[in-house]
Amino acid sequence: MAIGNSSLRGAVLALAAMGIFATHDVVVKQLGTSYSAIQIVFFAALMSFPVVSVILLSDRTSGTLRPVHPWWILLRSVCTVTCGVTAFYAFSKLPLAQTYAILFATPLLITVIAIPLLGETVRLRRWAAVICGLVGVMVVLRPGSTDLGSGHLAALVSAMTGALASVIVRKIGSEERSVVLLLFPMVGNFLAMGALLPFVYQPMPIEHLGLICIIALFGIAGSLLVIAAYRSGEAVIVAPMQYSQILWATGYGWFLFDERLDGGTVLGASIIIGSGLYILFRESRSDASQNQPVLQTRLRQETVTTPRAGLLQRILRLGGDRTMTGQGR
């Protein structure tokens, strides 16, 4: 398949977004040595709230803030908050590359969850890819040969809740206002993390608050770059760029945290990435389901510091991208 200039530009923008997201995660990991993930998530979301609020206030879609599907919105909010805090915790406890390898299982889980929630038909080849990918997760975890800790569990929970939150958007996104889909998880985060904050709070010097600001700004900047990438290039070219995060993780881990890749992580990550790429390309076929649950995930798990790019695009009315223009992205 020939890659045109627009798709090449989209790929470059996506690579830049992944670099920004990786830097976001490095700062999370650095702060995680001194502070609870709960505190980091709370203050990062607080710092990003003014910018996100300006975006939300620009929404001109008619309607109220009352959800059409309140129970789905509640479940999505719980999943989004959980996904964020567990991912932050995993980054603070595990090597960067190992954390990414486990989080890369999200597209596999999206494929499975889309079956009951979206009525997606998954045929033998995609099932084989899902199973191979989950085997790759087991290779990374190596139960029995290495000690599995709370960081591994947190990464798995983050992948599962991120996948469920993504599929819920595909299910109800055409009927709910984007501002509702984004606002409720933010409110839920403030309530949940705010209630837990007194139990874990540690005073933060000004330089650490500056790092919190970097997390907030980089999360939004990365999401905006993702929008630009999908407007420029074909999804089948742009989406695989998410896996470049493993390269950023390897470099950052090596130079900043003295982390070295082990054979199990390399092999497992390769299996997971290969499975995810196969699913992406299968969904890009002209005879594939219009749901495209993995292809439309938009590169990055949604958390309260990294808003879902497709929803931001709808609010900002930046126009269609070079993928399907469905409302549930």
Coordinates of C-alpha atoms in Angstrom, one line a residue:
M1 CA 0.0 0.0 0.0
A2 CA 1.5 3.3 -1.1
I3 CA 1.8 6.0 1.6
G4 CA 0.8 9.5 0.3
N5 CA 2.2 12.7 1.7
S6 CA -0.9 13.3 3.9
S7 CA -0.7 9.8 5.5
L8 CA 3.1 10.3 6.0
R9 CA 2.3 13.6 7.7
G10 CA -0.3 11.8 9.9
A11 CA 2.2 9.2 10.9
V12 CA 4.8 11.8 11.8
L13 CA 2.2 13.7 13.9
A14 CA 1.2 10.4 15.6
L15 CA 4.8 9.7 16.4
A16 CA 5.2 13.1 17.9
A17 CA 2.1 12.5 20.0
M18 CA 3.5 9.2 21.3
G19 CA 6.7 11.0 22.2
I20 CA 4.7 13.6 24.2
F21 CA 2.7 10.8 25.9
A22 CA 5.8 8.9 26.7
T23 CA 7.3 12.0 28.3
H24 CA 4.1 12.5 30.2
D25 CA 4.5 8.9 31.6
V26 CA 8.1 9.5 32.5
V27 CA 7.1 12.5 34.6
V28 CA 4.4 10.3 36.2
K29 CA 7.0 7.6 37.0
Q30 CA 9.4 10.2 38.5
L31 CA 6.8 11.7 40.8
G32 CA 5.6 8.2 41.7
T33 CA 8.8 7.6 43.7
S34 CA 7.6 10.3 46.1
Y35 CA 3.8 10.5 45.9
S36 CA 0.8 8.3 45.7
A37 CA -0.8 7.8 42.3
I38 CA -4.0 9.2 43.8
Q39 CA -2.3 12.5 44.6
I40 CA -0.6 12.8 41.2
V41 CA -3.9 12.0 39.3
F42 CA -5.9 14.5 41.5
F43 CA -3.5 17.5 41.0
A44 CA -2.8 16.7 37.3
A45 CA -6.5 16.7 36.6
L46 CA -6.9 19.9 38.6
M47 CA -4.2 21.6 36.6
S48 CA -5.7 20.4 33.3
F49 CA -9.2 21.4 34.3
P50 CA -9.0 25.1 33.1
V51 CA -7.9 24.1 29.6
V52 CA -10.4 21.3 29.3
S53 CA -13.1 23.6 30.6
V54 CA -12.5 26.1 27.9
I55 CA -12.7 23.3 25.3
L56 CA -16.0 22.0 26.9
L57 CA -17.5 25.5 27.0
S58 CA -16.9 25.8 23.2
D59 CA -19.4 23.0 22.6
R60 CA -22.3 24.3 20.6
T61 CA -24.3 21.1 20.5
S62 CA -27.8 21.6 21.7
G63 CA -28.9 19.7 24.7
T64 CA -28.4 19.5 28.5
L65 CA -25.8 17.8 30.7
R66 CA -28.3 15.1 31.6
P67 CA -27.0 11.8 30.2
V68 CA -29.2 9.9 27.8
H69 CA -27.7 6.6 29.2
P70 CA -26.9 7.4 32.9
W71 CA -25.8 3.9 33.9
W72 CA -23.5 3.6 30.9
I73 CA -22.1 7.1 31.7
L74 CA -21.6 6.0 35.3
L75 CA -19.8 2.8 34.3
R76 CA -17.7 4.7 31.8
S77 CA -16.7 7.3 34.4
V78 CA -15.7 4.6 36.9
C79 CA -13.6 2.9 34.2
T80 CA -11.9 6.1 33.1
V81 CA -11.0 7.1 36.6
T82 CA -9.8 3.6 37.4
C83 CA -7.8 3.3 34.2
G84 CA -5.9 6.5 35.0
V85 CA -5.0 5.9 38.6
T86 CA -4.0 2.3 38.0
A87 CA -1.9 3.3 35.0
F88 CA -0.1 5.9 37.0
Y89 CA 0.5 3.4 39.8
A90 CA 1.8 0.8 37.3
F91 CA 4.3 3.4 35.9
S92 CA 5.6 4.1 39.4
K93 CA 6.2 0.4 40.2
L94 CA 7.2 -1.3 36.9
P95 CA 9.8 -0.6 34.3
L96 CA 8.4 1.6 31.5
A97 CA 8.7 -1.0 28.8
Q98 CA 7.0 -3.7 30.8
T99 CA 4.2 -1.4 31.7
Y100 CA 3.6 -0.4 28.0
A101 CA 3.8 -4.1 27.0
I102 CA 0.9 -4.9 29.3
L103 CA -1.1 -1.8 28.4
F104 CA -0.7 -2.8 24.7
A105 CA -3.2 -5.6 25.5
T106 CA -6.0 -3.0 25.5
P107 CA -6.8 -3.4 21.7
L108 CA -7.1 -7.2 22.3
L109 CA -9.5 -6.7 25.1
I110 CA -11.5 -4.1 23.1
T111 CA -12.0 -6.8 20.4
V112 CA -13.4 -9.2 23.0
I113 CA -15.6 -6.7 24.8
A114 CA -17.0 -5.4 21.5
I115 CA -18.6 -8.8 21.0
P116 CA -21.4 -8.5 23.7
L117 CA -21.6 -4.7 23.7
L118 CA -21.4 -3.8 20.0
G119 CA -22.6 -7.1 18.5
E120 CA -19.2 -7.3 16.8
T121 CA -18.5 -10.5 14.9
V122 CA -15.0 -11.8 15.5
R123 CA -14.0 -14.6 13.2
L124 CA -11.3 -17.2 13.6
R125 CA -8.3 -15.1 12.5
R126 CA -9.0 -12.3 14.8
W127 CA -9.7 -14.7 17.6
A128 CA -6.3 -16.3 16.9
A129 CA -4.7 -12.9 17.1
V130 CA -6.4 -12.1 20.4
I131 CA -5.3 -15.5 21.9
C132 CA -1.7 -15.0 20.7
G133 CA -1.7 -11.5 22.2
L134 CA -2.9 -12.7 25.5
V135 CA -0.2 -15.4 25.4
G136 CA 2.2 -12.5 24.9
V137 CA 0.9 -10.9 28.1
M138 CA 1.6 -14.1 29.9
V139 CA 5.1 -14.1 28.5
V140 CA 5.7 -10.6 29.8
L141 CA 4.2 -11.5 33.2
R142 CA 5.9 -15.0 33.4
P143 CA 3.8 -16.2 36.4
G144 CA 5.7 -18.7 38.5
S145 CA 9.2 -17.6 37.3
T146 CA 9.0 -14.0 38.5
D147 CA 7.2 -12.4 41.4
L148 CA 4.1 -10.7 40.3
G149 CA 3.4 -7.5 42.3
S150 CA 0.8 -4.8 42.6
G151 CA 2.2 -3.0 39.6
H152 CA 1.5 -5.9 37.3
L153 CA -2.1 -6.1 38.6
A154 CA -2.6 -2.4 38.2
A155 CA -1.4 -2.5 34.6
L156 CA -3.8 -5.3 33.8
V157 CA -6.7 -3.5 35.5
S158 CA -5.8 -0.3 33.6
A159 CA -5.9 -2.2 30.3
M160 CA -9.2 -3.8 31.1
T161 CA -11.0 -0.7 32.3
G162 CA -9.5 1.4 29.4
A163 CA -10.9 -1.2 26.9
L164 CA -14.3 -1.1 28.5
A165 CA -14.4 2.7 28.6
S166 CA -13.5 2.8 24.9
V167 CA -16.2 0.3 23.8
I168 CA -18.8 2.2 25.8
V169 CA -18.0 5.3 23.8
R170 CA -18.6 3.4 20.6
K171 CA -21.9 2.1 22.0
I172 CA -23.5 5.3 23.2
G173 CA -21.3 8.1 21.6
S174 CA -23.8 8.8 18.8
E175 CA -26.6 9.6 21.3
E176 CA -24.6 11.4 24.0
R177 CA -23.1 14.9 23.9
S178 CA -19.3 14.8 23.9
V179 CA -19.3 17.3 26.8
V180 CA -21.2 14.7 28.8
L181 CA -18.8 11.9 27.9
L182 CA -15.8 14.0 29.0
L183 CA -17.2 16.0 31.9
F184 CA -18.6 13.1 34.0
P185 CA -15.3 11.2 34.3
M186 CA -13.6 14.5 35.3
V187 CA -16.2 15.1 38.0
G188 CA -16.0 11.5 39.1
N189 CA -12.2 11.8 39.4
F190 CA -12.4 14.9 41.6
L191 CA -14.9 13.2 43.9
A192 CA -13.1 9.9 44.2
M193 CA -9.5 11.1 44.3
G194 CA -10.5 14.0 46.5
A195 CA -12.1 11.7 49.0
L196 CA -8.9 9.5 49.1
L197 CA -6.4 12.4 49.0
P198 CA -6.3 13.2 52.8
F199 CA -5.1 9.6 53.5
V200 CA -2.1 9.8 51.1
Y201 CA -1.3 13.6 50.8
Q202 CA 2.3 14.7 50.9
P203 CA 3.3 18.4 50.6
M204 CA 4.7 19.2 47.2
P205 CA 7.4 21.7 46.5
I206 CA 7.0 24.2 43.7
E207 CA 9.2 22.2 41.3
H208 CA 7.1 19.1 41.7
L209 CA 4.0 21.2 41.1
G210 CA 5.7 22.3 37.9
L211 CA 6.1 18.6 36.9
I212 CA 2.4 18.2 37.6
C213 CA 1.7 21.0 35.2
I214 CA 3.8 19.2 32.6
I215 CA 1.7 16.1 33.0
A216 CA -1.5 18.1 32.5
L217 CA -0.3 20.1 29.5
F218 CA 1.4 17.1 27.8
G219 CA -1.8 15.0 28.1
I220 CA -3.9 17.6 26.3
A221 CA -1.1 18.4 23.8
G222 CA -0.8 14.8 22.9
S223 CA -4.5 14.4 22.4
L224 CA -4.6 17.4 20.1
L225 CA -1.7 16.0 18.1
V226 CA -3.6 12.7 17.7
I227 CA -6.6 14.7 16.3
A228 CA -4.2 16.4 13.8
A229 CA -2.7 13.0 12.9
Y230 CA -6.1 11.4 12.1
R231 CA -7.2 14.4 10.1
S232 CA -4.1 14.1 8.0
G233 CA -3.6 10.4 7.5
E234 CA -5.5 7.1 7.0
A235 CA -6.3 5.4 10.3
V236 CA -4.6 2.2 9.2
I237 CA -1.3 4.2 8.8
V238 CA -1.7 6.4 11.9
A239 CA -3.0 3.8 14.4
P240 CA 0.1 1.5 14.5
M241 CA 2.2 4.5 15.6
Q242 CA 1.0 3.8 19.1
Y243 CA 3.5 1.0 19.4
S244 CA 6.4 3.4 19.0
Q245 CA 5.9 4.1 22.7
I246 CA 7.9 1.0 23.4
L247 CA 10.9 2.6 21.8
W248 CA 10.4 5.8 23.8
A249 CA 10.1 3.6 26.9
T250 CA 13.3 1.7 26.2
G251 CA 15.2 4.9 25.7
Y252 CA 13.8 6.8 28.7
G253 CA 14.1 3.7 30.9
W254 CA 17.7 3.1 29.9
F255 CA 19.0 6.7 30.4
L256 CA 16.8 7.9 33.2
F257 CA 16.0 4.9 35.4
D258 CA 18.8 2.4 34.5
E259 CA 16.2 -0.1 33.3
R260 CA 17.3 -2.9 30.9
L261 CA 15.0 -4.9 28.7
D262 CA 14.9 -8.6 29.4
G263 CA 14.2 -11.3 26.9
G264 CA 10.7 -12.1 28.3
T265 CA 9.6 -8.5 27.9
V266 CA 11.0 -8.2 24.4
L267 CA 9.4 -11.5 23.2
G268 CA 6.0 -10.8 24.9
A269 CA 5.8 -7.2 23.7
S270 CA 6.6 -8.4 20.1
I271 CA 3.8 -11.0 20.3
I272 CA 1.3 -8.4 21.7
I273 CA 2.3 -5.8 19.1
G274 CA 2.1 -8.3 16.3
S275 CA -1.4 -9.3 17.4
G276 CA -2.6 -5.8 17.7
L277 CA -1.3 -4.8 14.3
Y278 CA -3.0 -7.8 12.7
I279 CA -6.3 -6.8 14.3
L280 CA -5.9 -3.2 13.1
F281 CA -5.3 -4.3 9.5
R282 CA -8.2 -6.7 9.6
E283 CA -10.5 -4.0 10.8
S284 CA -9.3 -1.7 8.0
R285 CA -10.5 -4.0 5.3
S286 CA -13.4 -2.8 3.2
D287 CA -15.5 -5.7 4.2
A288 CA -14.9 -5.3 7.9
S289 CA -17.5 -4.3 10.4
Q290 CA -18.4 -0.6 10.6
N291 CA -17.9 -0.7 14.4
Q292 CA -14.1 -0.8 14.0
P293 CA -13.7 -0.8 17.8
V294 CA -9.9 -1.0 17.8
L295 CA -9.2 1.1 14.7
Q296 CA -11.2 4.0 16.2
T297 CA -9.6 3.9 19.7
R298 CA -7.4 6.8 18.8
L299 CA -4.0 5.6 19.9
R300 CA -4.0 6.2 23.6
Q301 CA -6.0 5.0 26.6
E302 CA -8.3 7.7 27.8
T303 CA -7.7 9.1 31.3
V304 CA -8.6 12.3 33.0
T305 CA -5.3 13.8 32.0
T306 CA -5.4 12.5 28.4
P307 CA -9.0 13.2 27.1
R308 CA -10.3 11.0 24.3
A309 CA -9.1 12.7 21.1
G310 CA -12.3 11.8 19.1
L311 CA -14.5 13.5 21.6
L312 CA -12.3 16.6 21.7
Q313 CA -12.5 16.7 17.9
R314 CA -16.3 16.6 18.0
I315 CA -16.4 19.5 20.5
L316 CA -13.9 21.6 18.7
R317 CA -15.6 20.8 15.3
L318 CA -12.4 20.5 13.6
G319 CA -14.0 18.6 10.7
G320 CA -13.9 15.1 9.6
D321 CA -10.7 13.0 9.5
R322 CA -9.6 10.5 6.9
T323 CA -11.3 7.7 8.7
M324 CA -14.9 6.8 9.2
T325 CA -16.9 9.8 10.4
G326 CA -19.1 8.0 12.9
Q327 CA -20.1 9.8 16.0
G328 CA -18.9 7.3 18.5
R329 CA -15.1 7.7 18.3

